[in-house]
Tab-separated table of C-alpha atoms in Angstrom:
chain	number	residue	atom	x	y	z
A	1	MET	CA	-35.326	-8.634	32.421
A	2	ILE	CA	-34.250	-5.612	30.371
A	3	PHE	CA	-31.799	-7.481	28.126
A	4	THR	CA	-31.625	-10.637	26.408
A	5	ILE	CA	-28.213	-12.255	25.893
A	6	ILE	CA	-28.222	-11.213	22.200
A	7	ILE	CA	-29.074	-7.811	23.083
A	8	LEU	CA	-25.987	-7.863	25.448
A	9	PHE	CA	-23.725	-9.091	22.771
A	10	SER	CA	-24.806	-6.526	20.364
A	11	PHE	CA	-24.392	-3.649	22.949
A	12	THR	CA	-20.984	-4.840	23.732
A	13	CYS	CA	-19.913	-4.884	20.297
A	14	TRP	CA	-21.207	-1.426	19.649
A	15	LEU	CA	-19.471	-0.371	22.756
A	16	SER	CA	-16.204	-1.729	21.490
A	17	SER	CA	-16.705	0.020	18.102
A	18	LEU	CA	-17.364	3.392	19.904
A	19	ILE	CA	-14.205	3.023	21.813
A	20	LEU	CA	-11.847	1.352	19.212
A	21	LEU	CA	-13.055	2.861	15.808
A	22	ARG	CA	-11.993	6.536	15.728
A	23	LYS	CA	-13.089	8.442	12.703
A	24	LYS	CA	-10.091	9.126	10.677
A	25	GLN	CA	-7.820	6.233	11.469
A	26	ALA	CA	-10.492	3.540	11.244
A	27	GLY	CA	-11.556	4.436	7.424
A	28	TYR	CA	-14.595	2.750	6.191
A	29	LEU	CA	-14.943	0.587	9.375
A	30	HIS	CA	-16.035	3.615	11.331
A	31	HIS	CA	-19.549	3.425	9.852
A	32	MET	CA	-19.934	0.190	11.692
A	33	THR	CA	-20.515	2.287	14.839
A	34	TRP	CA	-23.883	3.533	13.667
A	35	PHE	CA	-24.901	0.264	12.030
A	36	LEU	CA	-24.244	-1.570	15.312
A	37	GLY	CA	-26.227	1.265	17.260
A	38	LEU	CA	-29.137	0.663	14.929
A	39	THR	CA	-28.675	-3.262	15.227
A	40	THR	CA	-28.886	-2.765	19.112
A	41	MET	CA	-31.905	-0.565	18.821
A	42	ALA	CA	-33.790	-3.121	16.447
A	43	GLU	CA	-33.091	-6.100	18.838
A	44	LEU	CA	-34.142	-3.904	21.932
A	45	SER	CA	-37.205	-2.806	20.127
A	46	GLY	CA	-37.978	-6.453	19.148
A	47	TYR	CA	-37.474	-7.443	22.764
A	48	LEU	CA	-39.743	-4.523	24.136
A	49	VAL	CA	-42.430	-5.179	21.573
A	50	TYR	CA	-42.770	-8.779	22.353
A	51	PHE	CA	-42.143	-9.035	26.133
A	52	GLN	CA	-42.878	-5.467	27.518
A	53	PHE	CA	-45.906	-4.397	25.250
A	54	HIS	CA	-46.743	-8.122	25.053
A	55	GLN	CA	-47.484	-8.094	21.496
A	56	LYS	CA	-47.262	-11.655	19.837
A	57	ASN	CA	-45.801	-10.484	16.698
A	58	ASN	CA	-42.604	-8.536	16.556
A	59	TYR	CA	-41.628	-9.563	13.422
A	60	TRP	CA	-42.285	-6.195	11.690
A	61	VAL	CA	-39.326	-4.793	13.665
A	62	PHE	CA	-37.032	-7.295	12.300
A	63	ASN	CA	-38.511	-7.109	8.865
A	64	ALA	CA	-38.024	-3.166	8.807
A	65	PHE	CA	-34.409	-3.532	9.767
A	66	LEU	CA	-33.677	-6.338	7.341
A	67	PRO	CA	-32.915	-4.040	4.223
A	68	VAL	CA	-30.748	-1.763	6.478
A	69	GLU	CA	-28.656	-4.889	7.593
A	70	VAL	CA	-28.329	-6.138	3.932
A	71	PHE	CA	-27.634	-2.809	2.456
A	72	PHE	CA	-25.069	-2.083	5.005
A	73	LEU	CA	-23.283	-5.391	4.664
A	74	SER	CA	-23.190	-5.099	0.914
A	75	TRP	CA	-21.680	-1.810	1.258
A	76	LEU	CA	-19.269	-3.173	3.682
A	77	PHE	CA	-18.263	-6.286	1.597
A	78	TYR	CA	-17.985	-3.879	-1.359
A	79	LYS	CA	-15.205	-1.893	0.471
A	80	ILE	CA	-13.414	-5.172	1.613
A	81	LEU	CA	-13.388	-6.716	-1.918
A	82	SER	CA	-12.738	-3.676	-3.913
A	83	PRO	CA	-8.902	-4.268	-3.740
A	84	TYR	CA	-9.266	-7.749	-5.131
A	85	CYS	CA	-11.936	-7.204	-7.932
A	86	ASN	CA	-14.639	-4.906	-9.489
A	87	CYS	CA	-17.593	-6.398	-7.403
A	88	LYS	CA	-19.984	-3.507	-7.846
A	89	PRO	CA	-22.092	-5.147	-10.598
A	90	TRP	CA	-22.373	-8.367	-8.702
A	91	ILE	CA	-23.193	-6.748	-5.476
A	92	LEU	CA	-25.887	-4.357	-7.144
A	93	ALA	CA	-27.611	-7.209	-8.990
A	94	GLY	CA	-27.566	-9.048	-5.579
A	95	LEU	CA	-29.209	-6.109	-3.704
A	96	THR	CA	-31.956	-5.651	-6.759
A	97	VAL	CA	-32.882	-9.202	-6.469
A	98	PHE	CA	-33.073	-8.910	-2.768
A	99	PHE	CA	-35.068	-5.785	-2.756
A	100	THR	CA	-37.375	-7.053	-5.346
A	101	ILE	CA	-38.315	-10.359	-3.188
A	102	TYR	CA	-38.615	-8.245	-0.041
A	103	LEU	CA	-40.960	-5.711	-1.471
A	104	TYR	CA	-43.069	-8.452	-2.805
A	105	GLU	CA	-43.107	-10.383	0.517
A	106	SER	CA	-43.693	-7.284	2.461
A	107	PHE	CA	-46.720	-6.199	0.604
A	108	GLN	CA	-48.098	-9.627	0.631
A	109	SER	CA	-47.761	-9.633	4.430
A	110	SER	CA	-48.663	-5.820	4.632
A	111	PHE	CA	-45.074	-5.318	6.404
A	112	LEU	CA	-46.256	-7.357	9.497
A	113	GLY	CA	-44.594	-10.613	8.864
A	114	LEU	CA	-40.956	-11.693	8.347
A	115	SER	CA	-39.928	-11.642	4.612
A	116	MET	CA	-38.394	-15.276	5.040
A	117	ASN	CA	-37.508	-15.663	1.269
A	118	ALA	CA	-35.729	-12.305	1.265
A	119	LYS	CA	-33.816	-13.283	4.312
A	120	ASN	CA	-32.889	-16.868	2.798
A	121	PHE	CA	-31.795	-15.048	-0.174
A	122	SER	CA	-29.780	-12.317	1.620
A	123	SER	CA	-28.181	-15.137	3.704
A	124	VAL	CA	-26.916	-16.856	0.369
A	125	PHE	CA	-25.930	-13.922	-1.050
A	126	ILE	CA	-23.726	-13.048	1.839
A	127	ILE	CA	-22.147	-16.437	2.169
A	128	VAL	CA	-21.254	-16.366	-1.487
A	129	ILE	CA	-19.675	-12.936	-0.960
A	130	CYS	CA	-17.648	-14.109	2.034
A	131	LEU	CA	-16.505	-17.306	-0.116
A	132	SER	CA	-15.568	-15.111	-2.865
A	133	TYR	CA	-13.516	-13.025	-0.298
A	134	TYR	CA	-11.510	-16.461	0.808
A	135	TYR	CA	-11.136	-16.976	-2.831
A	136	PHE	CA	-9.331	-13.875	-3.716
A	137	LEU	CA	-7.344	-14.108	-0.397
A	138	LEU	CA	-6.029	-17.489	-1.525
A	139	LYS	CA	-5.335	-16.191	-5.067
A	140	SER	CA	-3.681	-13.002	-4.168
A	141	GLU	CA	0.144	-13.160	-4.229
A	142	GLU	CA	0.460	-10.684	-1.391
A	143	TYR	CA	0.985	-12.030	2.006
A	144	ILE	CA	-1.208	-10.596	4.809
A	145	ARG	CA	-0.947	-11.620	8.436
A	146	LEU	CA	-4.769	-12.801	8.927
A	147	LYS	CA	-4.434	-13.137	12.627
A	148	THR	CA	-4.520	-9.178	12.901
A	149	HIS	CA	-6.274	-8.287	9.554
A	150	ALA	CA	-9.343	-6.608	10.502
A	151	PRO	CA	-11.233	-7.230	7.392
A	152	PHE	CA	-10.772	-11.082	7.437
A	153	TRP	CA	-12.214	-11.298	11.128
A	154	ILE	CA	-15.494	-9.106	9.802
A	155	VAL	CA	-15.901	-11.384	6.991
A	156	THR	CA	-15.229	-14.627	8.992
A	157	GLY	CA	-17.824	-13.440	11.613
A	158	CYS	CA	-20.449	-12.844	8.939
A	159	PHE	CA	-19.602	-16.317	7.406
A	160	PHE	CA	-20.090	-18.150	10.429
A	161	PHE	CA	-23.266	-16.382	11.377
A	162	TYR	CA	-25.026	-16.674	7.963
A	163	PHE	CA	-23.813	-20.037	7.165
A	164	GLY	CA	-24.851	-21.417	10.569
A	165	SER	CA	-28.361	-19.692	10.323
A	166	VAL	CA	-29.249	-21.285	7.026
A	167	THR	CA	-30.813	-24.471	8.525
A	168	CYS	CA	-32.730	-22.402	11.064
A	169	ASP	CA	-34.034	-19.947	8.331
A	170	ILE	CA	-35.221	-22.869	6.362
A	171	PHE	CA	-36.939	-24.674	9.261
A	172	PHE	CA	-38.183	-21.390	10.587
A	173	ASP	CA	-41.945	-22.487	10.612
A	174	HIS	CA	-41.146	-25.805	12.021
A	175	LEU	CA	-39.159	-24.430	14.807
A	176	LEU	CA	-41.618	-21.895	15.655
A	177	SER	CA	-44.425	-24.248	15.945
A	178	ILE	CA	-42.240	-26.749	17.858
A	179	ASN	CA	-41.419	-23.799	20.381
A	180	LYS	CA	-45.240	-23.106	20.800
A	181	VAL	CA	-46.061	-26.673	21.562
A	182	THR	CA	-43.109	-27.823	23.618
A	183	ILE	CA	-41.276	-24.660	24.589
A	184	LYS	CA	-37.854	-25.586	23.262
A	185	PRO	CA	-36.296	-22.374	21.873
A	186	VAL	CA	-33.886	-24.249	19.787
A	187	ARG	CA	-33.729	-21.492	17.160
A	188	TYR	CA	-32.886	-19.000	20.207
A	189	VAL	CA	-30.125	-21.042	21.602
A	190	ILE	CA	-28.637	-21.516	18.333
A	191	PHE	CA	-28.897	-17.647	17.368
A	192	ILE	CA	-27.240	-17.007	20.858
A	193	VAL	CA	-24.065	-19.075	19.918
A	194	LEU	CA	-24.129	-17.623	16.261
A	195	ASN	CA	-24.473	-13.820	17.592
A	196	PHE	CA	-21.553	-14.755	20.220
A	197	ILE	CA	-19.255	-15.750	17.168
A	198	LEU	CA	-20.315	-12.693	15.168
A	199	TYR	CA	-20.006	-9.873	17.677
A	200	SER	CA	-16.812	-11.324	19.220
A	201	SER	CA	-15.317	-11.648	15.728
A	202	TRP	CA	-16.279	-8.122	14.863
A	203	SER	CA	-15.167	-6.812	18.176
A	204	TYR	CA	-11.566	-8.613	17.690
A	205	SER	CA	-11.481	-7.064	14.117
A	206	PHE	CA	-12.141	-3.403	15.672
A	207	LEU	CA	-9.256	-4.256	18.060
A	208	CYS	CA	-7.000	-5.314	15.202
A	209	LYS	CA	-7.828	-2.061	13.334
A	210	TYR	CA	-7.170	0.053	16.436
A	211	ARG	CA	-3.745	-1.793	17.010
A	212	GLN	CA	-2.918	-1.147	13.424
A	213	THR	CA	-3.791	2.464	13.399
A	214	THR	CA	-1.903	3.328	16.772
A	215	SER	CA	1.185	1.146	15.897
A	216	SER	CA	1.538	3.176	12.645
A	217	TYR	CA	2.335	6.554	14.504
B	1	MET	CA	-45.687	-35.627	16.753
B	2	GLN	CA	-43.279	-35.251	19.719
B	3	ILE	CA	-40.915	-37.620	17.868
B	4	GLN	CA	-41.090	-35.561	14.885
B	5	ALA	CA	-40.499	-32.543	16.678
B	6	ASP	CA	-37.491	-34.163	18.256
B	7	ASN	CA	-36.385	-35.231	14.906
B	8	ILE	CA	-36.440	-31.868	13.258
B	9	ILE	CA	-34.548	-30.535	16.328
B	10	ILE	CA	-31.856	-32.936	16.026
B	11	LEU	CA	-31.778	-32.477	12.235
B	12	VAL	CA	-31.553	-28.512	12.583
B	13	VAL	CA	-28.802	-28.781	15.327
B	14	SER	CA	-26.848	-31.415	13.750
B	15	ILE	CA	-26.938	-29.616	10.143
B	16	THR	CA	-26.055	-26.397	12.023
B	17	LEU	CA	-23.062	-28.037	13.728
B	18	ILE	CA	-21.843	-29.540	10.552
B	19	PHE	CA	-22.038	-26.093	8.699
B	20	LEU	CA	-20.062	-24.397	11.392
B	21	ILE	CA	-17.486	-27.255	11.548
B	22	ALA	CA	-17.283	-26.886	7.730
B	23	GLY	CA	-16.796	-23.228	7.940
B	24	LEU	CA	-14.222	-23.796	10.716
B	25	PHE	CA	-12.172	-26.185	8.198
B	26	LEU	CA	-12.565	-23.538	5.536
B	27	VAL	CA	-11.107	-20.765	7.630
B	28	ILE	CA	-8.334	-22.891	9.128
B	29	TYR	CA	-7.376	-23.926	5.417
B	30	VAL	CA	-7.408	-20.301	4.512
B	31	ASN	CA	-4.984	-19.458	7.327
B	32	VAL	CA	-2.627	-22.136	6.816
B	33	TYR	CA	-2.367	-21.593	3.028
B	34	ASN	CA	-1.661	-17.982	3.670
B	35	GLU	CA	0.923	-18.895	6.351
B	36	LYS	CA	2.672	-20.930	3.860
B	37	LYS	CA	2.542	-18.235	1.259
B	38	GLY	CA	3.958	-15.891	3.927
B	39	SER	CA	7.058	-18.622	4.367
B	40	TYR	CA	7.536	-18.887	0.900
B	41	LEU	CA	7.906	-15.125	0.082
B	42	GLU	CA	9.911	-14.762	3.192
B	43	GLU	CA	12.142	-17.417	1.821
B	44	LYS	CA	12.147	-15.765	-1.672
B	45	LYS	CA	13.070	-12.483	-0.181
B	46	ILE	CA	16.036	-14.029	1.475
B	47	LEU	CA	17.379	-15.787	-1.435
B	48	LYS	CA	17.062	-12.537	-3.313
B	49	GLN	CA	19.087	-10.762	-0.678
B	50	GLN	CA	21.748	-13.291	-0.793
B	51	PHE	CA	21.913	-13.298	-4.501
B	52	GLU	CA	22.265	-9.413	-4.351
B	53	ARG	CA	25.042	-9.832	-1.744
B	54	ALA	CA	26.823	-12.308	-3.915
B	55	PHE	CA	26.512	-10.014	-7.032
B	56	LEU	CA	27.804	-7.202	-5.096
B	57	GLN	CA	30.538	-9.179	-3.736
B	58	SER	CA	31.177	-10.407	-7.374
B	59	GLN	CA	31.406	-6.802	-8.661
B	60	LEU	CA	33.897	-5.685	-6.142
B	61	GLU	CA	36.165	-8.798	-7.071
B	62	ILE	CA	35.614	-7.790	-10.481
B	63	LYS	CA	36.888	-4.533	-9.868
B	64	GLU	CA	39.689	-5.693	-7.855
B	65	GLN	CA	40.816	-8.056	-10.639
B	66	THR	CA	40.296	-5.314	-13.173
B	67	LEU	CA	42.852	-3.140	-11.182
B	68	GLN	CA	45.198	-5.885	-11.057
B	69	HIS	CA	45.077	-6.444	-14.832
B	70	ILE	CA	45.713	-2.854	-15.264
B	71	ALA	CA	48.749	-3.210	-13.196
B	72	TYR	CA	50.043	-6.062	-14.990
B	73	GLU	CA	49.299	-4.723	-18.433
B	74	LEU	CA	51.044	-1.465	-17.600
B	75	HIS	CA	54.090	-3.021	-16.292
B	76	ASP	CA	54.670	-6.054	-18.588
B	77	ASN	CA	53.418	-4.718	-21.890
B	78	LEU	CA	52.837	-0.844	-21.959
B	79	GLY	CA	55.870	-0.370	-19.569
B	80	GLN	CA	58.053	-2.401	-21.851
B	81	VAL	CA	57.035	-0.590	-25.194
B	82	ALA	CA	57.515	2.780	-23.550
B	83	SER	CA	60.946	1.788	-22.347
B	84	LEU	CA	61.851	0.952	-26.019
B	85	ILE	CA	60.781	4.099	-27.150
B	86	LYS	CA	62.816	5.876	-24.691
B	87	ILE	CA	65.918	3.671	-25.422
B	88	ASN	CA	65.265	4.476	-29.140
B	89	LEU	CA	65.060	8.211	-28.743
B	90	CYS	CA	68.027	8.240	-26.276
B	91	THR	CA	70.374	6.291	-28.841
B	92	LEU	CA	69.116	8.529	-31.652
B	93	GLN	CA	72.352	9.276	-33.600
B	94	LEU	CA	71.507	12.797	-35.436
B	95	ASN	CA	74.723	12.835	-37.060
B	96	ASP	CA	73.740	9.831	-39.191
B	97	PRO	CA	70.660	10.655	-40.967
B	98	ALA	CA	69.952	7.047	-42.566
B	99	LYS	CA	70.199	5.224	-39.251
B	100	ALA	CA	68.249	8.103	-37.410
B	101	GLY	CA	65.583	7.997	-40.033
B	102	GLN	CA	65.191	4.186	-39.455
B	103	LYS	CA	65.335	4.657	-35.744
B	104	ILE	CA	62.664	7.402	-35.981
B	105	GLU	CA	60.520	5.112	-38.074
B	106	ASP	CA	60.890	2.191	-35.558
B	107	THR	CA	59.904	4.540	-32.891
B	108	LYS	CA	56.967	5.645	-34.646
B	109	GLU	CA	55.916	2.250	-35.016
B	110	LEU	CA	56.283	1.589	-31.180
B	111	VAL	CA	54.344	4.808	-30.582
B	112	ARG	CA	51.458	3.614	-32.803
B	113	GLN	CA	51.668	-0.008	-31.124
B	114	LEU	CA	51.367	1.754	-27.699
B	115	ILE	CA	48.341	3.891	-28.634
B	116	MET	CA	46.637	0.772	-30.068
B	117	ASP	CA	47.535	-1.125	-26.952
B	118	LEU	CA	46.236	1.644	-24.673
B	119	LYS	CA	42.914	1.846	-26.681
B	120	THR	CA	42.532	-1.992	-26.455
B	121	LEU	CA	43.214	-1.828	-22.784
B	122	SER	CA	40.786	0.828	-22.443
B	123	VAL	CA	37.913	-1.046	-24.174
B	124	SER	CA	38.596	-4.229	-22.311
B	125	LEU	CA	38.492	-2.168	-18.826
B	126	ASN	CA	35.202	-0.306	-19.505
B	127	SER	CA	32.327	-2.581	-18.592
B	128	ASP	CA	29.879	-0.236	-20.280
B	129	ARG	CA	31.786	-0.537	-23.655
B	130	VAL	CA	31.893	-4.483	-23.100
B	131	ALA	CA	28.313	-4.717	-22.581
B	132	GLN	CA	27.759	-2.500	-25.716
B	133	LEU	CA	30.286	-4.282	-27.959
B	134	GLY	CA	29.016	-7.717	-26.916
B	135	ILE	CA	30.865	-10.795	-25.896
B	136	VAL	CA	32.183	-11.538	-29.253
B	137	ASN	CA	33.815	-8.145	-30.054
B	138	GLY	CA	35.174	-8.123	-26.396
B	139	LEU	CA	37.110	-11.774	-26.951
B	140	GLU	CA	38.206	-10.523	-30.442
B	141	ASN	CA	39.973	-7.714	-28.604
B	142	GLU	CA	41.535	-10.021	-26.095
B	143	VAL	CA	42.692	-12.484	-28.646
B	144	GLU	CA	44.257	-9.549	-30.689
B	145	ARG	CA	45.953	-8.392	-27.432
B	146	LEU	CA	47.383	-12.064	-26.750
B	147	ASN	CA	48.623	-12.536	-30.429
B	148	LYS	CA	50.501	-9.120	-30.118
B	149	THR	CA	52.598	-10.300	-27.468
B	150	GLY	CA	54.272	-12.934	-29.640
B	151	GLN	CA	54.197	-15.468	-26.969
B	152	PHE	CA	50.848	-17.032	-27.858
B	153	THR	CA	48.817	-18.235	-30.919
B	154	ALA	CA	45.228	-17.357	-29.918
B	155	THR	CA	42.162	-17.976	-32.000
B	156	LEU	CA	38.513	-17.357	-31.757
B	157	LYS	CA	36.093	-19.383	-33.654
B	158	GLN	CA	32.113	-18.971	-33.662
B	159	GLY	CA	29.445	-21.394	-34.388
B	160	GLY	CA	25.784	-20.714	-34.886
B	161	SER	CA	23.963	-17.270	-34.447
B	162	ILE	CA	25.644	-15.592	-31.260
B	163	PRO	CA	22.883	-14.065	-29.338
B	164	MET	CA	22.863	-10.538	-27.791
B	165	LEU	CA	23.076	-11.131	-23.938
B	166	ASP	CA	21.931	-8.691	-21.477
B	167	ALA	CA	24.432	-6.176	-19.921
B	168	ASN	CA	25.040	-7.877	-16.592
B	169	THR	CA	25.502	-11.296	-18.142
B	170	THR	CA	27.834	-10.120	-20.938
B	171	ILE	CA	30.098	-8.265	-18.409
B	172	ILE	CA	30.130	-11.262	-15.946
B	173	LEU	CA	30.819	-13.686	-18.903
B	174	PHE	CA	33.649	-11.491	-20.331
B	175	ARG	CA	35.432	-11.070	-16.987
B	176	MET	CA	35.170	-14.806	-16.439
B	177	ALA	CA	36.876	-15.263	-19.876
B	178	GLN	CA	39.454	-12.610	-18.948
B	179	GLU	CA	40.108	-14.458	-15.760
B	180	ILE	CA	40.735	-17.751	-17.596
B	181	LEU	CA	43.106	-16.177	-20.227
B	182	ASN	CA	45.050	-14.379	-17.522
B	183	ASN	CA	45.214	-17.793	-15.648
B	184	ILE	CA	46.692	-19.262	-18.831
B	185	VAL	CA	49.103	-16.387	-19.376
B	186	LYS	CA	50.446	-16.653	-15.750
B	187	HIS	CA	50.489	-20.192	-15.120
B	188	SER	CA	50.031	-22.879	-17.934
B	189	GLY	CA	53.160	-22.098	-20.070
B	190	ALA	CA	51.003	-22.620	-23.114
B	191	LYS	CA	51.849	-21.593	-26.695
B	192	ARG	CA	48.230	-21.994	-28.165
B	193	ILE	CA	44.857	-20.771	-26.982
B	194	ASP	CA	41.703	-21.480	-28.820
B	195	ILE	CA	38.430	-20.044	-27.832
B	196	THR	CA	35.304	-21.390	-29.222
B	197	LEU	CA	31.752	-19.863	-28.953
B	198	GLN	CA	28.929	-22.007	-29.876
B	199	ALA	CA	25.152	-21.046	-30.006
B	200	SER	CA	22.157	-23.214	-30.284
B	201	GLU	CA	18.513	-22.729	-29.653
B	202	ASN	CA	18.654	-23.063	-25.955
B	203	LEU	CA	22.387	-22.936	-25.001
B	204	PHE	CA	25.359	-20.786	-25.544
B	205	THR	CA	28.649	-22.266	-24.928
B	206	LEU	CA	32.171	-20.627	-24.327
B	207	VAL	CA	35.136	-23.094	-24.491
B	208	CYS	CA	38.770	-22.117	-23.784
B	209	ARG	CA	41.592	-24.562	-24.493
B	210	ASP	CA	45.098	-24.318	-23.932
B	211	ASP	CA	48.159	-26.554	-24.563
B	212	GLY	CA	49.546	-25.768	-21.217
B	213	VAL	CA	50.988	-28.096	-18.468
B	214	GLY	CA	47.516	-28.283	-16.939
B	215	PHE	CA	46.889	-28.489	-13.209
B	216	ASP	CA	45.233	-30.396	-10.353
B	217	ARG	CA	41.956	-28.996	-9.579
B	218	GLU	CA	41.211	-30.504	-6.179
B	219	GLU	CA	44.786	-29.775	-5.134
B	220	LYS	CA	44.218	-25.969	-6.345
B	221	ILE	CA	40.832	-25.598	-4.241
B	222	GLY	CA	42.439	-27.109	-1.211
B	223	ASN	CA	45.223	-24.762	-1.471
B	224	GLY	CA	42.912	-21.951	-1.305
B	225	GLY	CA	42.563	-21.362	-4.822
B	226	SER	CA	40.059	-18.460	-4.826
B	227	GLY	CA	40.327	-17.970	-8.693
B	228	LEU	CA	38.460	-21.195	-9.309
B	229	LEU	CA	35.857	-20.383	-6.543
B	230	ASN	CA	35.263	-17.082	-8.158
B	231	LEU	CA	34.818	-18.458	-11.427
B	232	GLN	CA	32.290	-21.085	-9.998
B	233	ASN	CA	30.305	-18.478	-7.890
B	234	ARG	CA	30.131	-16.248	-11.015
B	235	ALA	CA	28.776	-18.869	-13.055
B	236	LYS	CA	26.031	-19.491	-10.459
B	237	LEU	CA	25.113	-15.793	-10.633
B	238	ILE	CA	24.501	-16.025	-14.272
B	239	HIS	CA	22.894	-19.574	-13.962
B	240	ALA	CA	25.610	-21.051	-16.269
B	241	HIS	CA	27.446	-24.290	-15.650
B	242	LEU	CA	31.254	-24.320	-15.540
B	243	THR	CA	33.323	-27.299	-16.351
B	244	ILE	CA	37.157	-27.628	-16.031
B	245	ARG	CA	39.031	-30.469	-17.464
B	246	SER	CA	42.857	-30.489	-17.212
B	247	SER	CA	45.575	-32.728	-17.354
B	248	HIS	CA	49.472	-32.680	-17.856
B	249	GLU	CA	49.341	-34.277	-21.323
B	250	ASN	CA	46.280	-32.440	-22.919
B	251	GLY	CA	46.355	-28.863	-21.244
B	252	THR	CA	43.143	-27.486	-19.723
B	253	THR	CA	39.734	-27.141	-21.231
B	254	VAL	CA	37.361	-24.712	-19.590
B	255	SER	CA	33.771	-24.526	-20.751
B	256	ILE	CA	30.739	-22.308	-19.701
B	257	GLU	CA	27.298	-23.443	-20.733
B	258	LEU	CA	24.675	-20.611	-20.442
B	259	PRO	CA	21.044	-21.454	-21.043
B	260	ILE	CA	19.512	-18.832	-23.217
């Protein structure tokens, strides 16, 4: 099998971004195209390293991609939150802490392991940003039709993904050892569901943005 | 070991499900709150549009009444004075200097009165002027105009420090007072009209009392008395409370209470 289900989700979302997010009209969302391309490549690389090249450790692939993921999502949330507040200092502070933890852990494991503490911190950081977005949305006096509001669906997808993955990340080592012994890929199944929620929300947000830009003509 | 592994799996799956359900509730709450906010803003917009329509309607009615007022003043007041001037000039006996001199003096007095009345009418019609002068000066002019007719004894009393109201409120309040006075002149048969302005910390009150024949309010409205309805609508526009008490024995008292 060339693709796993998660790679398929990622690729489909990337494809939808290529079709629906054209440069000028999509604004800052256009940059999600290259990010999703990189994500798909990272997922594919991880799969190929583990299954095709029979290397037992493909963590370094995801570890290398982790800063890209966190940096891009921080920039994306900065763009989404800037109409509501000046979040730049908070996001920069969060990124600084993340990179500090990430570099420390990566050097400890010689960049071969997965920086779990950095990953956990980034998950909490992104969850807090998502909750801040909901807070500003509730506080705002302006009415926004959320069903067709692209930023809302982007944030919601991220929120469900990172909020749902917290437990798996905390019990990462336990689940890994359980899978080795009993072949119960619990983490994999949970992440299939979470990735489905994430990529389908994002694809829907691209559709909303596309409809918004085409209906304005 | 197997049991511990199963326990961990159950724990992880359960907590993940709980987190997802909690997240779902949060997103649903945000949606519902947002929809309610949308409904509220929509309602507010509709109310604002209704208010603007009513205000515009009221402005048109005020203009219409102003034109009627002009016609009335020109015919019954200014027209009469002009007629007297004409009669005086036509009956001027130049061969009798003494009598002619007296007639010329009388005619000069009539012309002076005509000019004053025109100025007063002009001030009372000019809404910008009314807003600039304020409600007190506007009503003083109206009282003076009524007293000049010789048919009424009109008084204006003030209590407390009368605040300077905004232009729209001043104009609407003044036009309401004008309409009340016009109704008294046309229908009441009154001889005495007392206007009282009272201001306290939170409330401004305008009371107009006459000693006329009074009227049945319910009967008036039932017969399509649009004048009373207009007064009520205008009171609502400026968030004032209108009270009318009327009887055959005690005349009519109209009071307008405006929160400030």
